[in-house]
PDB file of C-alpha atoms in Angstrom:
ATOM      1  CA  GLU A1209       0.000   0.000   0.000  1.00  0.00           C
ATOM      2  CA  PRO A1210       1.431   3.438  -0.909  1.00  0.00           C
ATOM      3  CA  GLU A1211       2.726   5.500   1.997  1.00  0.00           C
ATOM      4  CA  VAL A1212       3.982   8.988   2.639  1.00  0.00           C
ATOM      5  CA  THR A1213       7.675   8.918   3.493  1.00  0.00           C
ATOM      6  CA  GLN A1214       9.763  11.513   5.287  1.00  0.00           C
ATOM      7  CA  THR A1215      13.466  12.097   5.807  1.00  0.00           C
ATOM      8  CA  PRO A1216      15.321  12.452   8.035  1.00  0.00           C
ATOM      9  CA  SER A1217      13.579  10.786  10.955  1.00  0.00           C
ATOM     10  CA  HIS A1218      15.484  13.004  13.383  1.00  0.00           C
ATOM     11  CA  GLN A1219      17.240  16.308  12.720  1.00  0.00           C
ATOM     12  CA  VAL A1220      19.323  18.112  15.303  1.00  0.00           C
ATOM     13  CA  THR A1221      20.390  21.648  14.529  1.00  0.00           C
ATOM     14  CA  GLN A1222      21.777  24.748  16.167  1.00  0.00           C
ATOM     15  CA  MET A1223      19.569  27.768  16.671  1.00  0.00           C
ATOM     16  CA  GLY A1224      19.801  30.081  13.684  1.00  0.00           C
ATOM     17  CA  GLN A1225      20.663  27.335  11.215  1.00  0.00           C
ATOM     18  CA  GLU A1226      18.575  26.417   8.203  1.00  0.00           C
ATOM     19  CA  VAL A1227      16.904  23.029   7.950  1.00  0.00           C
ATOM     20  CA  ILE A1228      15.129  21.285   5.123  1.00  0.00           C
ATOM     21  CA  LEU A1229      12.663  18.546   5.874  1.00  0.00           C
ATOM     22  CA  ARG A1230      11.800  16.225   3.042  1.00  0.00           C
ATOM     23  CA  CYS A1231       8.680  14.329   2.126  1.00  0.00           C
ATOM     24  CA  VAL A1232       7.584  12.062  -0.674  1.00  0.00           C
ATOM     25  CA  PRO A1233       3.776  12.182  -0.883  1.00  0.00           C
ATOM     26  CA  ILE A1234       1.681   9.364  -2.299  1.00  0.00           C
ATOM     27  CA  SER A1235       2.216   9.507  -6.028  1.00  0.00           C
ATOM     28  CA  ASN A1236      -1.279  10.207  -7.375  1.00  0.00           C
ATOM     29  CA  HIS A1237      -2.236  12.725  -4.685  1.00  0.00           C
ATOM     30  CA  LEU A1238      -2.497  16.384  -5.589  1.00  0.00           C
ATOM     31  CA  TYR A1239      -2.790  18.197  -2.248  1.00  0.00           C
ATOM     32  CA  PHE A1240       0.090  18.229   0.189  1.00  0.00           C
ATOM     33  CA  TYR A1241       0.376  19.464   3.749  1.00  0.00           C
ATOM     34  CA  TRP A1242       2.794  20.139   6.556  1.00  0.00           C
ATOM     35  CA  TYR A1243       1.721  19.900  10.165  1.00  0.00           C
ATOM     36  CA  ARG A1244       3.672  20.052  13.367  1.00  0.00           C
ATOM     37  CA  GLN A1245       3.197  18.589  16.810  1.00  0.00           C
ATOM     38  CA  ILE A1246       4.972  19.956  19.841  1.00  0.00           C
ATOM     39  CA  LEU A1247       5.585  17.235  22.415  1.00  0.00           C
ATOM     40  CA  GLY A1248       2.402  16.347  24.272  1.00  0.00           C
ATOM     41  CA  GLN A1249       0.222  18.681  22.242  1.00  0.00           C
ATOM     42  CA  LYS A1250      -2.182  18.322  19.364  1.00  0.00           C
ATOM     43  CA  VAL A1251      -1.262  18.345  15.729  1.00  0.00           C
ATOM     44  CA  GLU A1252      -1.267  21.849  14.213  1.00  0.00           C
ATOM     45  CA  PHE A1253      -1.696  22.806  10.589  1.00  0.00           C
ATOM     46  CA  LEU A1254       1.149  24.738   8.962  1.00  0.00           C
ATOM     47  CA  VAL A1255       0.528  24.917   5.236  1.00  0.00           C
ATOM     48  CA  SER A1256      -1.313  23.333   2.333  1.00  0.00           C
ATOM     49  CA  PHE A1257       0.031  23.150  -1.205  1.00  0.00           C
ATOM     50  CA  TYR A1258      -1.699  22.505  -4.493  1.00  0.00           C
ATOM     51  CA  ASN A1259      -0.780  23.043  -8.107  1.00  0.00           C
ATOM     52  CA  ASN A1260       2.688  24.292  -7.173  1.00  0.00           C
ATOM     53  CA  GLU A1261       1.523  27.010  -4.877  1.00  0.00           C
ATOM     54  CA  ILE A1262       0.452  27.533  -1.296  1.00  0.00           C
ATOM     55  CA  SER A1263      -3.324  27.319  -0.944  1.00  0.00           C
ATOM     56  CA  GLU A1264      -3.468  28.140   2.763  1.00  0.00           C
ATOM     57  CA  LYS A1265      -1.061  28.779   5.617  1.00  0.00           C
ATOM     58  CA  SER A1266      -1.411  29.247   9.347  1.00  0.00           C
ATOM     59  CA  GLU A1267      -0.084  31.996  11.585  1.00  0.00           C
ATOM     60  CA  ILE A1268       2.778  29.697  12.531  1.00  0.00           C
ATOM     61  CA  PHE A1269       3.962  29.635   8.933  1.00  0.00           C
ATOM     62  CA  ASP A1270       5.758  32.977   8.939  1.00  0.00           C
ATOM     63  CA  ASP A1271       8.411  34.219   6.528  1.00  0.00           C
ATOM     64  CA  GLN A1272      10.996  31.901   8.090  1.00  0.00           C
ATOM     65  CA  PHE A1273       9.123  28.968   6.544  1.00  0.00           C
ATOM     66  CA  SER A1274       8.870  27.990   2.922  1.00  0.00           C
ATOM     67  CA  VAL A1275       7.718  24.969   0.954  1.00  0.00           C
ATOM     68  CA  GLU A1276       8.732  23.670  -2.405  1.00  0.00           C
ATOM     69  CA  ARG A1277       8.003  20.840  -4.773  1.00  0.00           C
ATOM     70  CA  PRO A1278      11.349  20.747  -6.570  1.00  0.00           C
ATOM     71  CA  ASP A1279      10.453  17.775  -8.756  1.00  0.00           C
ATOM     72  CA  GLY A1280       7.595  15.387  -9.407  1.00  0.00           C
ATOM     73  CA  SER A1281       7.994  13.446  -6.198  1.00  0.00           C
ATOM     74  CA  ASN A1282       9.497  15.502  -3.361  1.00  0.00           C
ATOM     75  CA  PHE A1283       7.816  18.084  -1.163  1.00  0.00           C
ATOM     76  CA  THR A1284      10.053  20.048   1.185  1.00  0.00           C
ATOM     77  CA  LEU A1285       9.663  22.329   4.184  1.00  0.00           C
ATOM     78  CA  LYS A1286      12.474  24.791   4.810  1.00  0.00           C
ATOM     79  CA  ILE A1287      12.969  26.712   8.027  1.00  0.00           C
ATOM     80  CA  ARG A1288      15.410  29.491   7.253  1.00  0.00           C
ATOM     81  CA  SER A1289      16.658  30.381  10.740  1.00  0.00           C
ATOM     82  CA  THR A1290      15.547  27.919  13.357  1.00  0.00           C
ATOM     83  CA  LYS A1291      14.441  28.946  16.828  1.00  0.00           C
ATOM     84  CA  LEU A1292      14.259  26.896  19.980  1.00  0.00           C
ATOM     85  CA  GLU A1293      10.476  26.883  19.753  1.00  0.00           C
ATOM     86  CA  ASP A1294      10.617  25.227  16.345  1.00  0.00           C
ATOM     87  CA  SER A1295      11.505  21.972  18.091  1.00  0.00           C
ATOM     88  CA  ALA A1296       8.662  19.599  17.303  1.00  0.00           C
ATOM     89  CA  MET A1297       7.580  16.651  15.201  1.00  0.00           C
ATOM     90  CA  TYR A1298       6.879  17.735  11.653  1.00  0.00           C
ATOM     91  CA  PHE A1299       4.433  15.660   9.647  1.00  0.00           C
ATOM     92  CA  CYS A1300       3.842  15.694   5.944  1.00  0.00           C
ATOM     93  CA  ALA A1301       0.489  14.546   4.600  1.00  0.00           C
ATOM     94  CA  SER A1302      -1.086  14.073   1.209  1.00  0.00           C
ATOM     95  CA  ARG A1303      -4.723  13.888   0.303  1.00  0.00           C
ATOM     96  CA  ASP A1304      -6.662  11.534  -1.907  1.00  0.00           C
ATOM     97  CA  GLU A1305      -9.648  12.323  -4.095  1.00  0.00           C
ATOM     98  CA  ASN A1306     -11.996  11.574  -1.188  1.00  0.00           C
ATOM     99  CA  LEU A1307     -10.363  14.261   1.021  1.00  0.00           C
ATOM    100  CA  ARG A1308      -8.676  11.691   3.241  1.00  0.00           C
ATOM    101  CA  GLN A1309      -5.252  12.798   4.417  1.00  0.00           C
ATOM    102  CA  PHE A1310      -2.500  10.278   4.986  1.00  0.00           C
ATOM    103  CA  PHE A1311       0.454  11.150   7.156  1.00  0.00           C
ATOM    104  CA  GLY A1312       4.096  10.302   7.011  1.00  0.00           C
ATOM    105  CA  PRO A1313       6.053   9.026  10.016  1.00  0.00           C
ATOM    106  CA  GLY A1314       7.342  12.494  10.849  1.00  0.00           C
ATOM    107  CA  THR A1315      10.668  14.214  11.365  1.00  0.00           C
ATOM    108  CA  ARG A1316      11.668  15.051  14.897  1.00  0.00           C
ATOM    109  CA  LEU A1317      13.379  18.439  14.816  1.00  0.00           C
ATOM    110  CA  THR A1318      15.495  19.373  17.803  1.00  0.00           C
ATOM    111  CA  VAL A1319      16.874  22.911  17.928  1.00  0.00           C
ATOM    112  CA  LEU A1320      19.683  23.450  20.408  1.00  0.00           C
TER     113      LEU A1320
ATOM    114  CA  GLY B1094     -15.592  29.682  15.160  1.00  0.00           C
ATOM    115  CA  GLU B1095     -13.902  26.355  14.542  1.00  0.00           C
ATOM    116  CA  ASN B1096     -13.198  24.155  17.542  1.00  0.00           C
ATOM    117  CA  VAL B1097     -12.695  20.466  17.783  1.00  0.00           C
ATOM    118  CA  GLY B1098     -12.239  19.114  21.259  1.00  0.00           C
ATOM    119  CA  LEU B1099     -12.288  15.874  23.190  1.00  0.00           C
ATOM    120  CA  HIS B1100     -14.181  15.229  26.396  1.00  0.00           C
ATOM    121  CA  LEU B1101     -11.637  13.030  28.188  1.00  0.00           C
ATOM    122  CA  PRO B1102      -7.870  13.107  27.974  1.00  0.00           C
ATOM    123  CA  THR B1103      -7.405   9.453  29.067  1.00  0.00           C
ATOM    124  CA  LEU B1104      -9.407   6.268  28.853  1.00  0.00           C
ATOM    125  CA  SER B1105      -8.486   2.933  30.376  1.00  0.00           C
ATOM    126  CA  VAL B1106     -10.321  -0.231  29.358  1.00  0.00           C
ATOM    127  CA  GLN B1107      -9.975  -3.942  29.892  1.00  0.00           C
ATOM    128  CA  GLU B1108      -8.899  -6.062  26.950  1.00  0.00           C
ATOM    129  CA  GLY B1109     -11.952  -7.377  25.185  1.00  0.00           C
ATOM    130  CA  ASP B1110     -14.229  -4.556  26.305  1.00  0.00           C
ATOM    131  CA  ASN B1111     -15.639  -1.961  23.966  1.00  0.00           C
ATOM    132  CA  SER B1112     -14.147   1.540  23.967  1.00  0.00           C
ATOM    133  CA  ILE B1113     -15.930   4.777  23.258  1.00  0.00           C
ATOM    134  CA  ILE B1114     -13.965   7.943  22.545  1.00  0.00           C
ATOM    135  CA  ASN B1115     -15.863  11.196  22.260  1.00  0.00           C
ATOM    136  CA  CYS B1116     -15.322  14.441  20.430  1.00  0.00           C
ATOM    137  CA  ALA B1117     -17.213  17.729  20.295  1.00  0.00           C
ATOM    138  CA  TYR B1118     -17.092  20.326  17.593  1.00  0.00           C
ATOM    139  CA  SER B1119     -18.482  23.820  17.505  1.00  0.00           C
ATOM    140  CA  ASN B1120     -18.649  24.672  13.815  1.00  0.00           C
ATOM    141  CA  SER B1121     -22.073  23.601  12.587  1.00  0.00           C
ATOM    142  CA  ALA B1122     -20.864  24.079   9.010  1.00  0.00           C
ATOM    143  CA  SER B1123     -18.304  21.301   9.375  1.00  0.00           C
ATOM    144  CA  ASP B1124     -19.106  18.566   6.924  1.00  0.00           C
ATOM    145  CA  TYR B1125     -16.324  16.039   7.152  1.00  0.00           C
ATOM    146  CA  PHE B1126     -14.584  14.366  10.073  1.00  0.00           C
ATOM    147  CA  ILE B1127     -11.747  11.904  10.445  1.00  0.00           C
ATOM    148  CA  TRP B1128     -10.531   9.795  13.327  1.00  0.00           C
ATOM    149  CA  TYR B1129      -6.789   9.203  13.592  1.00  0.00           C
ATOM    150  CA  LYS B1130      -4.774   6.862  15.774  1.00  0.00           C
ATOM    151  CA  GLN B1131      -1.307   7.927  16.836  1.00  0.00           C
ATOM    152  CA  GLU B1132       1.089   5.496  18.424  1.00  0.00           C
ATOM    153  CA  SER B1133       4.112   6.783  20.286  1.00  0.00           C
ATOM    154  CA  GLY B1134       6.733   8.209  17.948  1.00  0.00           C
ATOM    155  CA  LYS B1135       4.633   7.708  14.833  1.00  0.00           C
ATOM    156  CA  GLY B1136       2.478   9.800  12.558  1.00  0.00           C
ATOM    157  CA  PRO B1137      -1.317   9.924  12.744  1.00  0.00           C
ATOM    158  CA  GLN B1138      -2.848   6.870  11.127  1.00  0.00           C
ATOM    159  CA  PHE B1139      -6.188   7.184   9.327  1.00  0.00           C
ATOM    160  CA  ILE B1140      -8.878   5.040  10.968  1.00  0.00           C
ATOM    161  CA  ILE B1141     -12.245   6.076   9.626  1.00  0.00           C
ATOM    162  CA  ASP B1142     -14.051   9.094   8.270  1.00  0.00           C
ATOM    163  CA  ILE B1143     -17.619  10.312   8.097  1.00  0.00           C
ATOM    164  CA  ARG B1144     -19.422  13.004   6.188  1.00  0.00           C
ATOM    165  CA  SER B1145     -22.169  15.156   7.601  1.00  0.00           C
ATOM    166  CA  ASN B1146     -24.838  13.487   5.475  1.00  0.00           C
ATOM    167  CA  MET B1147     -24.322  10.287   7.491  1.00  0.00           C
ATOM    168  CA  ASP B1148     -25.056   9.410  11.123  1.00  0.00           C
ATOM    169  CA  LYS B1149     -23.013   6.258  11.337  1.00  0.00           C
ATOM    170  CA  ARG B1150     -20.214   4.526   9.532  1.00  0.00           C
ATOM    171  CA  GLN B1151     -18.668   1.180  10.296  1.00  0.00           C
ATOM    172  CA  GLY B1152     -15.251  -0.224   9.607  1.00  0.00           C
ATOM    173  CA  GLN B1153     -13.419  -3.227  10.865  1.00  0.00           C
ATOM    174  CA  ARG B1154     -14.053  -3.229  14.654  1.00  0.00           C
ATOM    175  CA  VAL B1155     -14.622   0.527  14.578  1.00  0.00           C
ATOM    176  CA  THR B1156     -17.770   2.589  14.280  1.00  0.00           C
ATOM    177  CA  VAL B1157     -18.055   6.346  14.060  1.00  0.00           C
ATOM    178  CA  LEU B1158     -21.258   8.053  15.117  1.00  0.00           C
ATOM    179  CA  LEU B1159     -22.127  11.623  14.243  1.00  0.00           C
ATOM    180  CA  ASN B1160     -24.808  13.605  16.047  1.00  0.00           C
ATOM    181  CA  LYS B1161     -25.186  16.880  14.230  1.00  0.00           C
ATOM    182  CA  THR B1162     -27.876  18.120  16.598  1.00  0.00           C
ATOM    183  CA  VAL B1163     -25.444  18.322  19.507  1.00  0.00           C
ATOM    184  CA  LYS B1164     -22.302  18.524  17.368  1.00  0.00           C
ATOM    185  CA  HIS B1165     -20.846  15.372  18.786  1.00  0.00           C
ATOM    186  CA  LEU B1166     -18.706  12.658  17.268  1.00  0.00           C
ATOM    187  CA  SER B1167     -17.704   9.334  18.776  1.00  0.00           C
ATOM    188  CA  LEU B1168     -15.426   6.462  17.908  1.00  0.00           C
ATOM    189  CA  GLN B1169     -16.378   3.027  19.126  1.00  0.00           C
ATOM    190  CA  ILE B1170     -13.823   0.249  19.155  1.00  0.00           C
ATOM    191  CA  ALA B1171     -15.202  -3.251  19.604  1.00  0.00           C
ATOM    192  CA  ALA B1172     -13.309  -5.919  21.526  1.00  0.00           C
ATOM    193  CA  THR B1173     -10.429  -3.591  22.360  1.00  0.00           C
ATOM    194  CA  GLN B1174      -6.998  -5.143  22.045  1.00  0.00           C
ATOM    195  CA  PRO B1175      -3.604  -4.155  23.510  1.00  0.00           C
ATOM    196  CA  GLY B1176      -2.581  -3.013  20.030  1.00  0.00           C
ATOM    197  CA  ASP B1177      -5.332  -0.388  20.182  1.00  0.00           C
ATOM    198  CA  SER B1178      -3.434   1.478  22.904  1.00  0.00           C
ATOM    199  CA  ALA B1179      -2.633   4.882  21.417  1.00  0.00           C
ATOM    200  CA  VAL B1180      -3.766   8.479  21.334  1.00  0.00           C
ATOM    201  CA  TYR B1181      -6.895   9.020  19.264  1.00  0.00           C
ATOM    202  CA  PHE B1182      -7.630  12.334  17.590  1.00  0.00           C
ATOM    203  CA  CYS B1183     -10.709  13.533  15.864  1.00  0.00           C
ATOM    204  CA  ALA B1184     -10.124  16.060  13.134  1.00  0.00           C
ATOM    205  CA  GLU B1185     -12.409  18.343  11.247  1.00  0.00           C
ATOM    206  CA  ILE B1186     -11.847  19.372   7.698  1.00  0.00           C
ATOM    207  CA  SER B1187     -12.230  23.069   7.274  1.00  0.00           C
ATOM    208  CA  GLY B1188     -14.661  24.093   4.619  1.00  0.00           C
ATOM    209  CA  ASN B1189     -12.093  25.923   2.535  1.00  0.00           C
ATOM    210  CA  GLN B1190     -10.652  24.450  -0.623  1.00  0.00           C
ATOM    211  CA  GLY B1191      -7.286  23.742   0.919  1.00  0.00           C
ATOM    212  CA  GLY B1192      -8.857  21.210   3.229  1.00  0.00           C
ATOM    213  CA  LYS B1193      -6.679  21.739   6.288  1.00  0.00           C
ATOM    214  CA  LEU B1194      -7.351  19.455   9.222  1.00  0.00           C
ATOM    215  CA  ILE B1195      -8.205  20.937  12.596  1.00  0.00           C
ATOM    216  CA  PHE B1196      -7.275  18.462  15.315  1.00  0.00           C
ATOM    217  CA  GLY B1197      -8.621  18.038  18.802  1.00  0.00           C
ATOM    218  CA  GLN B1198      -6.378  17.501  21.819  1.00  0.00           C
ATOM    219  CA  GLY B1199      -6.522  13.711  21.717  1.00  0.00           C
ATOM    220  CA  THR B1200      -7.586  10.925  24.052  1.00  0.00           C
ATOM    221  CA  GLU B1201      -5.039   8.436  25.281  1.00  0.00           C
ATOM    222  CA  LEU B1202      -6.479   4.928  25.268  1.00  0.00           C
ATOM    223  CA  SER B1203      -4.827   2.356  27.521  1.00  0.00           C
ATOM    224  CA  VAL B1204      -5.841  -1.282  27.242  1.00  0.00           C
ATOM    225  CA  LYS B1205      -5.231  -3.447  30.273  1.00  0.00           C
ATOM    226  CA  PRO B1206      -4.573  -7.140  29.610  1.00  0.00           C
TER     227      PRO B1206
END
């Protein structure tokens, strides 16, 4: 069964550094998403992406964040200058034609 | 406004019993809901969904009930097994085209052998 994949599983970085989180959505899906989950809290929406552009973003998704679909398979989230409070699990999801969203295993980002 | 919340943060059940996890929402315009299961260290796993034109939907050992009158959603798990131990989230799909999910806080289900 097709799955969303994410790399790396764990990323440790210094505050102020740039990170790129990578995702491969399910191949025939057209909508892609990034969510984050701070430890012990609920999952929060960051951004949705369709037809090579952002369709919606949350207040969390400020100008330090960007997304890109550099080729036909990858979907990336870049944080330009990481802050301590960016430490969280970051989940990528893609959506099928019935609106169901399927999540990847996540990347644990630790900012020191 | 949009609000999806869960009544109880934890639920402990005996193996073999049925589990019921509840969820309340405040946006009467919400028309699509999903239940996710999240095991420790993993991403949310799709369990079952329901649209607002339905009251009930059944899957394998799981049933989702939707009461639009009181804006309440529940997930019933039959014959709960140790492998069902996880955090369960209900999520509402916002009515906009982007389809972002709005998650509740989650209920942690513990199954005692």
